[in-house]
PDB file of C-alpha atoms in Angstrom:
ATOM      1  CA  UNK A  12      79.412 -46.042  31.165  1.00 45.00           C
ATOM      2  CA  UNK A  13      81.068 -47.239  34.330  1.00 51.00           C
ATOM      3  CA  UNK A  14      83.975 -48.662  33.296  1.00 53.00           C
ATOM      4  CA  UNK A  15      84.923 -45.457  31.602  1.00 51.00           C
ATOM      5  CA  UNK A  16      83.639 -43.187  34.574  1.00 50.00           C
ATOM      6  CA  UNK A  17      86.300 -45.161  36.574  1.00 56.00           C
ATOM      7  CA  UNK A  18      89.131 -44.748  34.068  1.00 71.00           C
ATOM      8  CA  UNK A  19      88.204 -40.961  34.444  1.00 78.00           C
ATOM      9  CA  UNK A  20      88.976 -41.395  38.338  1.00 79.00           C
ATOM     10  CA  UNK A  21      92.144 -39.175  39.453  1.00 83.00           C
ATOM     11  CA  UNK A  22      92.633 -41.353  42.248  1.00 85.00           C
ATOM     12  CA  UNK A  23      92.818 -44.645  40.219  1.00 85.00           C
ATOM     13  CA  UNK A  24      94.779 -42.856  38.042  1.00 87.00           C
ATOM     14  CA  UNK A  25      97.185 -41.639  40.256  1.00 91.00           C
ATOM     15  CA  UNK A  26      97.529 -44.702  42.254  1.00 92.00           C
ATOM     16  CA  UNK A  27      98.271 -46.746  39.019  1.00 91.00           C
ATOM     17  CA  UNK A  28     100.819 -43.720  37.846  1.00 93.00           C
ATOM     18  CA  UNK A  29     102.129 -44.536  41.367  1.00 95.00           C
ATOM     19  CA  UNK A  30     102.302 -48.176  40.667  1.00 95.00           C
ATOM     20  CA  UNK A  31     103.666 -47.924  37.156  1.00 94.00           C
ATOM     21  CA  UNK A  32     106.578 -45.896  38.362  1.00 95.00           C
ATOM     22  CA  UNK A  33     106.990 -48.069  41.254  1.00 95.00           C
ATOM     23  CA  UNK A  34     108.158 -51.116  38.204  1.00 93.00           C
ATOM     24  CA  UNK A  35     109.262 -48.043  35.638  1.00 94.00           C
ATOM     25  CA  UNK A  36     111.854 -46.571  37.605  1.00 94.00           C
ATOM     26  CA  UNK A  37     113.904 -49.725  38.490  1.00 93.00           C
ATOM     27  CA  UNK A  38     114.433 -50.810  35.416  1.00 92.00           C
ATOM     28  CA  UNK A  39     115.015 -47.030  34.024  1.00 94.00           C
ATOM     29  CA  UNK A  40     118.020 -47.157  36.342  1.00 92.00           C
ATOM     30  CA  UNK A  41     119.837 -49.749  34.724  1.00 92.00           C
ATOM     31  CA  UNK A  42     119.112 -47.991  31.148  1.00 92.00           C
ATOM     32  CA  UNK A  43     121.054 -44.662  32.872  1.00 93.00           C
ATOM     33  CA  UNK A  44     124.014 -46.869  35.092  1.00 91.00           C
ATOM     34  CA  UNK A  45     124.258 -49.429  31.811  1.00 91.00           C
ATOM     35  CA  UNK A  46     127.873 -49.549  30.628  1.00 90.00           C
ATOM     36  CA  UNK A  47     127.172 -48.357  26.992  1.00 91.00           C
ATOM     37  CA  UNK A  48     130.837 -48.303  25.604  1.00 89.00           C
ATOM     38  CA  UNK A  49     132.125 -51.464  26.572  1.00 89.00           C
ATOM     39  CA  UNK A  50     128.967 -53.269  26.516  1.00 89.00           C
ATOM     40  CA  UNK A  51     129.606 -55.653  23.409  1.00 90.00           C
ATOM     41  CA  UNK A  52     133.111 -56.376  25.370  1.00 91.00           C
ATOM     42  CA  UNK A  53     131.371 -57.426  29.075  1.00 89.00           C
ATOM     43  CA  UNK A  54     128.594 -59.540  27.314  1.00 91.00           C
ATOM     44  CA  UNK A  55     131.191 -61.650  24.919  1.00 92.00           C
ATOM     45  CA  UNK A  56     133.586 -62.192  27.441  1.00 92.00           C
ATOM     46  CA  UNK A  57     133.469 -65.839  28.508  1.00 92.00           C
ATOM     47  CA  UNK A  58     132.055 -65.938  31.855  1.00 90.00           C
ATOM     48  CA  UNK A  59     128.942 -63.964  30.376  1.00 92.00           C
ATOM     49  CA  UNK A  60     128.659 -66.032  27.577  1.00 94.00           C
ATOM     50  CA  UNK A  61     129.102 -69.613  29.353  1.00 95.00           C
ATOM     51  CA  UNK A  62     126.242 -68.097  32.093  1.00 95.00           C
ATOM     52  CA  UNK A  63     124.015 -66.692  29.447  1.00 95.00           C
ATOM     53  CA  UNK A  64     124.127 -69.644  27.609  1.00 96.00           C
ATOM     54  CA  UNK A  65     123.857 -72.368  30.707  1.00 96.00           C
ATOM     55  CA  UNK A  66     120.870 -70.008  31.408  1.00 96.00           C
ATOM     56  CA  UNK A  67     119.028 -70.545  28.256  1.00 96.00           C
ATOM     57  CA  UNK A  68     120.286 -74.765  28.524  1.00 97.00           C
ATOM     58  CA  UNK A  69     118.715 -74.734  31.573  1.00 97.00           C
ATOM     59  CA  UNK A  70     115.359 -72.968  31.076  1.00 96.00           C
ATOM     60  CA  UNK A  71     114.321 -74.669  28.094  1.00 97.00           C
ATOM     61  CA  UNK A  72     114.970 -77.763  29.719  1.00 97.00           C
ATOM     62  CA  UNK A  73     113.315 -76.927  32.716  1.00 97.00           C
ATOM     63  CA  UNK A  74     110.327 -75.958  30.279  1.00 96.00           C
ATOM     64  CA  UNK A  75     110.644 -78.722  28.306  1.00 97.00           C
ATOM     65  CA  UNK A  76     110.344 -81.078  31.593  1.00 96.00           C
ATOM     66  CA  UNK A  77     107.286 -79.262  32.699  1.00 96.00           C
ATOM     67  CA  UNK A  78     105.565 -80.062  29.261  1.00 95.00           C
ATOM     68  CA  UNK A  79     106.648 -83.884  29.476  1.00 95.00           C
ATOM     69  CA  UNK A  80     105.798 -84.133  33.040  1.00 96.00           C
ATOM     70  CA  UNK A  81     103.637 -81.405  34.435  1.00 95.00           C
ATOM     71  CA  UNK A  82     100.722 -82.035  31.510  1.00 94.00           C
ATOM     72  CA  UNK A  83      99.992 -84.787  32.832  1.00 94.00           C
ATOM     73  CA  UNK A  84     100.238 -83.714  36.906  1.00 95.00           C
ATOM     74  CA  UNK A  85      97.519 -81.063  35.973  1.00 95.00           C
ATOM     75  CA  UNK A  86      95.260 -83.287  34.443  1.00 93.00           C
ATOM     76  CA  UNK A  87      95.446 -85.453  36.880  1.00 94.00           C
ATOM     77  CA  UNK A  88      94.816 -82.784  39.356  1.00 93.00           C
ATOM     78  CA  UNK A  89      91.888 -81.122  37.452  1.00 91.00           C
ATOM     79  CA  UNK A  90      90.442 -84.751  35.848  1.00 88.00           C
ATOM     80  CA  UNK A  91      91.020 -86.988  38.496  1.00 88.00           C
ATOM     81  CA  UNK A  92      88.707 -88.195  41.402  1.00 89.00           C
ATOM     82  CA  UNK A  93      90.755 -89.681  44.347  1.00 88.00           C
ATOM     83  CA  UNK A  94      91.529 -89.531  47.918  1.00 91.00           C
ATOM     84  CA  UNK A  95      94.135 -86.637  49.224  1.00 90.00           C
ATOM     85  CA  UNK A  96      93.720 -84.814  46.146  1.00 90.00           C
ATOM     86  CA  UNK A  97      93.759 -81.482  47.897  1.00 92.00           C
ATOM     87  CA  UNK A  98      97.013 -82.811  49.731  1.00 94.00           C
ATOM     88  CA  UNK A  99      98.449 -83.406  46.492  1.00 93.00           C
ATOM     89  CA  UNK A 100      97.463 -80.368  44.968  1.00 92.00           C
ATOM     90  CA  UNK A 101      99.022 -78.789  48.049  1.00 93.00           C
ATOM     91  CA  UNK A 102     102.408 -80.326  47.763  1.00 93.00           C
ATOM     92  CA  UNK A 103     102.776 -79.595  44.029  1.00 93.00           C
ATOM     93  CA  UNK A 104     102.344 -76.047  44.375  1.00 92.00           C
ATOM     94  CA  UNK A 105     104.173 -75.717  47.837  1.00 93.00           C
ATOM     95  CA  UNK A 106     107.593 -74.596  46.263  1.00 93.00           C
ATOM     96  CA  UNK A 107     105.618 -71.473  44.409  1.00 92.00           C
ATOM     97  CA  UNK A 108     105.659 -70.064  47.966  1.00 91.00           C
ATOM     98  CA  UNK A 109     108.654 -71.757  50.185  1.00 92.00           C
ATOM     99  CA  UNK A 110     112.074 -69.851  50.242  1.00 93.00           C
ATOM    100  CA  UNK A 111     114.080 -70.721  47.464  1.00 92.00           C
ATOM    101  CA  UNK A 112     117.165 -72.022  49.638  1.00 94.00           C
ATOM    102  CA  UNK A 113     114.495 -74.451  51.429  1.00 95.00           C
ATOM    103  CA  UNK A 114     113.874 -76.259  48.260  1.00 94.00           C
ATOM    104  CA  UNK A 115     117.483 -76.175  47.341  1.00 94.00           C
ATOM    105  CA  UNK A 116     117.954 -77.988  50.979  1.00 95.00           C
ATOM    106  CA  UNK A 117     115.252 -80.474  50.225  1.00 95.00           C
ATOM    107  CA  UNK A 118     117.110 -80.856  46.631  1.00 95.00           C
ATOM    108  CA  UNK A 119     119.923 -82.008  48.941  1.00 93.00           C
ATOM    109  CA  UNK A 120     117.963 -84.326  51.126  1.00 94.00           C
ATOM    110  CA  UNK A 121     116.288 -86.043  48.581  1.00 93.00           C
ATOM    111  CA  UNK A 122     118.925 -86.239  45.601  1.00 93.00           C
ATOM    112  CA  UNK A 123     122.428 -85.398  47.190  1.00 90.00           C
ATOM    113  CA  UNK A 124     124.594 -88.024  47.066  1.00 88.00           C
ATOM    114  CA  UNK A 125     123.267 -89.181  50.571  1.00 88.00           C
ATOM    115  CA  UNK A 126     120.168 -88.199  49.845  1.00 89.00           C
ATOM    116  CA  UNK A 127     117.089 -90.608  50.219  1.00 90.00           C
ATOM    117  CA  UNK A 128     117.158 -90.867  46.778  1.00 90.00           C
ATOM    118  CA  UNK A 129     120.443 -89.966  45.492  1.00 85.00           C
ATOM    119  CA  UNK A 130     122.057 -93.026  47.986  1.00 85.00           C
ATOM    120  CA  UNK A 131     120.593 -96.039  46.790  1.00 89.00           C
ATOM    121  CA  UNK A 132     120.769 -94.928  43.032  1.00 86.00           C
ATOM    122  CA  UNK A 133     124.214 -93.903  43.214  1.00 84.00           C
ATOM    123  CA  UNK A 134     123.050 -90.433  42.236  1.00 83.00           C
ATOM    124  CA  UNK A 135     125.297 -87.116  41.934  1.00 85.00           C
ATOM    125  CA  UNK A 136     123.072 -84.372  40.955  1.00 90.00           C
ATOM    126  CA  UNK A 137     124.913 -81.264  42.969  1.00 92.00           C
ATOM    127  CA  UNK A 138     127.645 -79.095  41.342  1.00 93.00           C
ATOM    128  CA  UNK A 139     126.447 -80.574  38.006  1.00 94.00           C
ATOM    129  CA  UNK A 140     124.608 -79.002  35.038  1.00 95.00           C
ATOM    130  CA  UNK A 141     121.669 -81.852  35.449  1.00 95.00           C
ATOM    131  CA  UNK A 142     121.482 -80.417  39.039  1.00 95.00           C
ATOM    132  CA  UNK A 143     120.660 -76.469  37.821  1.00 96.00           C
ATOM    133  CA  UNK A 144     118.043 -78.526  35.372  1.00 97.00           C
ATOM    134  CA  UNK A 145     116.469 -80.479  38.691  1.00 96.00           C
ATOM    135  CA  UNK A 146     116.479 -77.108  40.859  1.00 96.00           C
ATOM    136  CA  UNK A 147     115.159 -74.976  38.238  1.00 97.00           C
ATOM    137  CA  UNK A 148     112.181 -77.878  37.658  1.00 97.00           C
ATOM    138  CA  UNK A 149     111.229 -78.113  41.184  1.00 96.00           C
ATOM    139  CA  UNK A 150     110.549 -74.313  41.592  1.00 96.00           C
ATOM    140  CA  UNK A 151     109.364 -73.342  38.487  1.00 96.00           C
ATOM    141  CA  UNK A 152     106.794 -76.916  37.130  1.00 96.00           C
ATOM    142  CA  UNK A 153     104.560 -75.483  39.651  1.00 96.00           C
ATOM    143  CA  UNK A 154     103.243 -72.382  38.024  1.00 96.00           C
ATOM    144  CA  UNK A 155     102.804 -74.594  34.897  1.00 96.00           C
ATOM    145  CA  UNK A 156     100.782 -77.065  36.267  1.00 96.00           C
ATOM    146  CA  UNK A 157      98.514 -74.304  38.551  1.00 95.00           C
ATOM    147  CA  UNK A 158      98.169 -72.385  34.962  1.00 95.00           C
ATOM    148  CA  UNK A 159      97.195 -76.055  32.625  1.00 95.00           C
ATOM    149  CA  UNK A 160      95.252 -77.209  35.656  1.00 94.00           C
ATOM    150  CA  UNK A 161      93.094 -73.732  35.443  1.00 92.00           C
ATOM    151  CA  UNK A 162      92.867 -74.227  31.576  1.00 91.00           C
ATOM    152  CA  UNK A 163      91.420 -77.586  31.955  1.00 91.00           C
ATOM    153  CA  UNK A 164      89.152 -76.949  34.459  1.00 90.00           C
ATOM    154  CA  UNK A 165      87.329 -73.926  33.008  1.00 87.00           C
ATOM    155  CA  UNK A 166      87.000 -75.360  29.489  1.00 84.00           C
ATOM    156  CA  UNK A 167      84.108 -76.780  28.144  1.00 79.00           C
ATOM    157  CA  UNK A 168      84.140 -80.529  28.544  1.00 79.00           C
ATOM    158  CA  UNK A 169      80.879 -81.206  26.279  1.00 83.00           C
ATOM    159  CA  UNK A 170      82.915 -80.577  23.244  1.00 81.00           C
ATOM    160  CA  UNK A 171      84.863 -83.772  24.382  1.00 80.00           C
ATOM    161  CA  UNK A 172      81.908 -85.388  24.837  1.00 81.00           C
ATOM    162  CA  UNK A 173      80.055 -85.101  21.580  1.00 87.00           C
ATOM    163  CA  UNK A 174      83.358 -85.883  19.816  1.00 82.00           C
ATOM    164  CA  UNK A 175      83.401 -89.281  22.048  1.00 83.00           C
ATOM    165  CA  UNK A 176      79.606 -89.688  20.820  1.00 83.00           C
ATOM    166  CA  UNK A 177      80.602 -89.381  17.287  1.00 81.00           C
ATOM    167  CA  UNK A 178      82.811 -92.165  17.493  1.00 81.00           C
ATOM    168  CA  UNK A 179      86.033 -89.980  17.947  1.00 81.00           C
ATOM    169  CA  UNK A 180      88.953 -92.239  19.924  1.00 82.00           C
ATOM    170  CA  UNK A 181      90.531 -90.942  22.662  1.00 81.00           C
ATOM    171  CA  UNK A 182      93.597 -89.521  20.668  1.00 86.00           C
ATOM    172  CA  UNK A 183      91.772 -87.609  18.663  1.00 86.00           C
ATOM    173  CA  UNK A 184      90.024 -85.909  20.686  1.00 84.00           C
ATOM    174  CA  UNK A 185      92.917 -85.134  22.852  1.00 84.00           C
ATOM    175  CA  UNK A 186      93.956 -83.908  19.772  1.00 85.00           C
ATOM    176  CA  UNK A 187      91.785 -82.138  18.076  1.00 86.00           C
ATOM    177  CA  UNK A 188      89.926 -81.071  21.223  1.00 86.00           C
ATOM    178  CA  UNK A 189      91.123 -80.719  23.995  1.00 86.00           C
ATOM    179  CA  UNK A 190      94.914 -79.275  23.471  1.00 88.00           C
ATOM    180  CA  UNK A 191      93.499 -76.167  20.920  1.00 89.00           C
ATOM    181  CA  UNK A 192      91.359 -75.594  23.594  1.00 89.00           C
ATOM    182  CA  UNK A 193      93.783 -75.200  26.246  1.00 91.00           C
ATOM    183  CA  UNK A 194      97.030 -74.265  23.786  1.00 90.00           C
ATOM    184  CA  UNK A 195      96.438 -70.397  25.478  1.00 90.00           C
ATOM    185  CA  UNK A 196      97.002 -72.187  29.225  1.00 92.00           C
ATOM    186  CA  UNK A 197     100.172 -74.318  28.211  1.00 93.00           C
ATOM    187  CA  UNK A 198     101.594 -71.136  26.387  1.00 93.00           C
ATOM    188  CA  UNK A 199     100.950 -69.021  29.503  1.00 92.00           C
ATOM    189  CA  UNK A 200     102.108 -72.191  31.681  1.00 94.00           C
ATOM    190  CA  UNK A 201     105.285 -72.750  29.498  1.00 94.00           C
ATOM    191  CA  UNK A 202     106.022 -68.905  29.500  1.00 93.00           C
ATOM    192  CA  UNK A 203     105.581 -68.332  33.543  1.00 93.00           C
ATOM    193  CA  UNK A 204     108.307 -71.756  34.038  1.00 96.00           C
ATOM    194  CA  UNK A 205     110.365 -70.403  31.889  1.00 95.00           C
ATOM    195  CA  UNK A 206     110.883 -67.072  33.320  1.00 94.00           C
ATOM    196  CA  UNK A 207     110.787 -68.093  36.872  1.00 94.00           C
ATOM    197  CA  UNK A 208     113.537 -70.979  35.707  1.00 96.00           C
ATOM    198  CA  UNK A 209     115.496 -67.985  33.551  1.00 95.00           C
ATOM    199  CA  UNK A 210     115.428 -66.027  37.130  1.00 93.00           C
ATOM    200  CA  UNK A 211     116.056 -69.041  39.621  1.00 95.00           C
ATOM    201  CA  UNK A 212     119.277 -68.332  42.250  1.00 95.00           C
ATOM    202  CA  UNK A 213     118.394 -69.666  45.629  1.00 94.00           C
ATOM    203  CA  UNK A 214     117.751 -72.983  44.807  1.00 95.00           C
ATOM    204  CA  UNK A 215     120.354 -73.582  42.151  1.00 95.00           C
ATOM    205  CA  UNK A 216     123.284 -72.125  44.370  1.00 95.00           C
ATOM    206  CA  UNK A 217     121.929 -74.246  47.523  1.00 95.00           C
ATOM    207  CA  UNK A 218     121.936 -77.537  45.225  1.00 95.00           C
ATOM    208  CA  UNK A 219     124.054 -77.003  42.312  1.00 94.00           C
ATOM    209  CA  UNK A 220     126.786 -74.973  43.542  1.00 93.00           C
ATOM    210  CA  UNK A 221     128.277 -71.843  41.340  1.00 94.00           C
ATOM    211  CA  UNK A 222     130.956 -73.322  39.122  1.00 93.00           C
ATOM    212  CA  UNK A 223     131.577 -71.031  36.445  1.00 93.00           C
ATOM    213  CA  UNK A 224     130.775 -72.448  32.800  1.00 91.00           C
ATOM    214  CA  UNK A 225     129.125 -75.976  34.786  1.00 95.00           C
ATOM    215  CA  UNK A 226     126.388 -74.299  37.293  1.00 95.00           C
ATOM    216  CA  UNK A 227     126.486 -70.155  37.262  1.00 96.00           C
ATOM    217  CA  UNK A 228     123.941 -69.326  35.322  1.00 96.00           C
ATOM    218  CA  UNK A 229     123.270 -65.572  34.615  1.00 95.00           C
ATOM    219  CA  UNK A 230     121.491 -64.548  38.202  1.00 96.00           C
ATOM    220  CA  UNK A 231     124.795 -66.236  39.904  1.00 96.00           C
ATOM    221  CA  UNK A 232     126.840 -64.347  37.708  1.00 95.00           C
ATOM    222  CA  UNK A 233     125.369 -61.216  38.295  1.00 95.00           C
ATOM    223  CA  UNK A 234     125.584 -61.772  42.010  1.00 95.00           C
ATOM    224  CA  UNK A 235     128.738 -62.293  42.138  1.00 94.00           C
ATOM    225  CA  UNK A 236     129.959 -59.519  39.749  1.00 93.00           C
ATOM    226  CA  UNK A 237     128.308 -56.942  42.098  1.00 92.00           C
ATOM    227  CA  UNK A 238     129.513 -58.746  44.972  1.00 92.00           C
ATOM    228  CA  UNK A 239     132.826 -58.831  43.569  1.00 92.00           C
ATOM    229  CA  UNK A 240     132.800 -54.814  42.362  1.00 90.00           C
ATOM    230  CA  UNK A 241     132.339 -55.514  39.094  1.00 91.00           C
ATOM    231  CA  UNK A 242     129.023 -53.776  38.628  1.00 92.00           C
ATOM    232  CA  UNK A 243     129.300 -52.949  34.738  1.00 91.00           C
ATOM    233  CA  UNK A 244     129.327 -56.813  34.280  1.00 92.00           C
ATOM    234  CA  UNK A 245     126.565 -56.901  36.656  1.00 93.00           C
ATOM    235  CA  UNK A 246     124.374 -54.429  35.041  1.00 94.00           C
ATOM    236  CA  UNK A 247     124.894 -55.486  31.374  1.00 93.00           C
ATOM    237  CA  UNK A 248     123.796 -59.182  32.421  1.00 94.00           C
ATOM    238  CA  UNK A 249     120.835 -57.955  34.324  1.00 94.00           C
ATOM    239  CA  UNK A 250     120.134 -55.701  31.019  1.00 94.00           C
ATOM    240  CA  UNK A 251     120.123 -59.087  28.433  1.00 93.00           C
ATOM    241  CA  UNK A 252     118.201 -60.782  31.181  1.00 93.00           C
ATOM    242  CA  UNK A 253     115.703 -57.677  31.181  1.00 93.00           C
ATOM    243  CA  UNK A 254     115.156 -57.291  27.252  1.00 92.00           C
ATOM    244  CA  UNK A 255     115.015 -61.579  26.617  1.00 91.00           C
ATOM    245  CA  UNK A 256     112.460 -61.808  29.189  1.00 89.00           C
ATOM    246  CA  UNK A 257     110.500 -58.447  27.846  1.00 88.00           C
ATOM    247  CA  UNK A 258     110.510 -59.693  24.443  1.00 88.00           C
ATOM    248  CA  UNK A 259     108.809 -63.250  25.417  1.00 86.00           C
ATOM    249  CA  UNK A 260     106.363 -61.988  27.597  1.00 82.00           C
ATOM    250  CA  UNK A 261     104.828 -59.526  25.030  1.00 83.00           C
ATOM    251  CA  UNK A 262     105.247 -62.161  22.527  1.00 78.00           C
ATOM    252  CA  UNK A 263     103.549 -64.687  24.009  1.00 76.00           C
ATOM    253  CA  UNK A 264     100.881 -62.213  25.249  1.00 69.00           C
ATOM    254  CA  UNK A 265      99.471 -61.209  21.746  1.00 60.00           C
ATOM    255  CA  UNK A 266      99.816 -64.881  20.915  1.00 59.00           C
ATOM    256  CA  UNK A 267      97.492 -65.822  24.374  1.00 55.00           C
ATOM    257  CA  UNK A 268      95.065 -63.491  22.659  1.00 55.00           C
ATOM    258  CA  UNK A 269      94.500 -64.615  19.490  1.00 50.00           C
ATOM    259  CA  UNK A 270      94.569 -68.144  21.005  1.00 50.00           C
TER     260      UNK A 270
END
């Protein structure tokens, strides 16, 4: 059969061996360098508690802000029939692919205290907690409404329809419908914001700051334990980071299948 003629390739197989290692050996390092003996004592001190645990805060919210407000971006984007659509489309997705520390400016611009939006509302957002939430949110909503928007375009709208023609109301078949139809696309959506949020530095230390226990969340920590010398601290941070986000994307995976 073809497909397993080119499994049998040796160069496919050695490029992907190449590949593999390329992600393998990274990550095999920190196994070797991790700090082993005094690992319970570096994760429970304070600083790596308050940052793991602002980190997890701030993800789920971030997550839980992309459900609430991203749902309905996407099926706008996907549903809706309007002029500058592509624009729109455009400017959602634009922080997937500007520098991190741009959006953290524009975080500034728009919602500092002078900001354009942050001035006549008498907002603070930077150096707060709320203000890690905001910059996670604005770089990591994208990739759920790209992934919903995908869902809800390649599913099969005639199921919708012959519930409408049954006499079905709208939230039922919204219901019943259309969200176990797309459940694999908002899983995979809610997954991909939440480990881009978990991962988020630029932005957050552009906007937020790095106050320890406030705005350092577990990247900031780890950068500045290394940049500080205190690479044990470093490593075991990058280690919980490494296993947590392991363990949800294989997770979720198997769940995206059966879904």
């Amino acid at each position: 059969m073809p497909h397993s003629g080119q499994l049998r390739n040796p160069v496919v197989l050695i490029l992907a061996a190449v590949s593999a290692l390329f992600f393998v050996l990274p990550l095999t390092g920190l196994v070797i360098r991790a700090p082993w003996s005094s690992m319970t004592s570096v994760i429970t001190s304070s600083t790596s508690l308050d940052a793991l645990w602002l980190t997890l805060l701030a993800s789920l919210a971030t997550t839980a802000l992309a459900l609430l407000f991203g749902f309905p971006l996407a099926m706008l984007q996907a549903r809706g029939r309007f002029r500058g659509k592509a624009l729109l489309r455009g400017l959602t997705t634009l922080p997937m692919v500007l520098p991190p520390v741009v959006g953290g400016i524009a975080l500034l611009l728009a919602y500092g205290r002078r900001g354009l939006i942050g001035q006549p509302l008498g907002l603070s957002l930077p150096f707060t907690t709320a203000g890690v939430i905001v910059a996670e949110a604005f770089v990591a909503m994208p990739f759920f409404v790209i992934t919903v928007e995908s869902g809800l375009r390649s599913m099969n709208t005639r199921l919708e329809d012959a519930a409408r023609n049954l006499g079905a109301g709208r939230l039922t078949v919204f219901r019943r419908i259309t969200l176990p139809l797309i459940a694999p696309s908002l899983l995979a959506g809610g997954v991909l914001t939440w480990s881009r949020a978990v991962g988020e530095f630029g932005a957050t230390i552009t906007f937020a700051g790095n106050l320890p226990g406030v705005t350092q969340t577990a990247p900031l920590a780890i950068y500045i334990s290394q940049s500080s010398g205190q690479l044990d601290q470093a490593i075991a941070l990058s280690l919980v980071l490494v296993v947590v986000s392991l363990a949800v994307m294989i997770g979720t995976r198997d769940r995206s299948r059966g879904g």
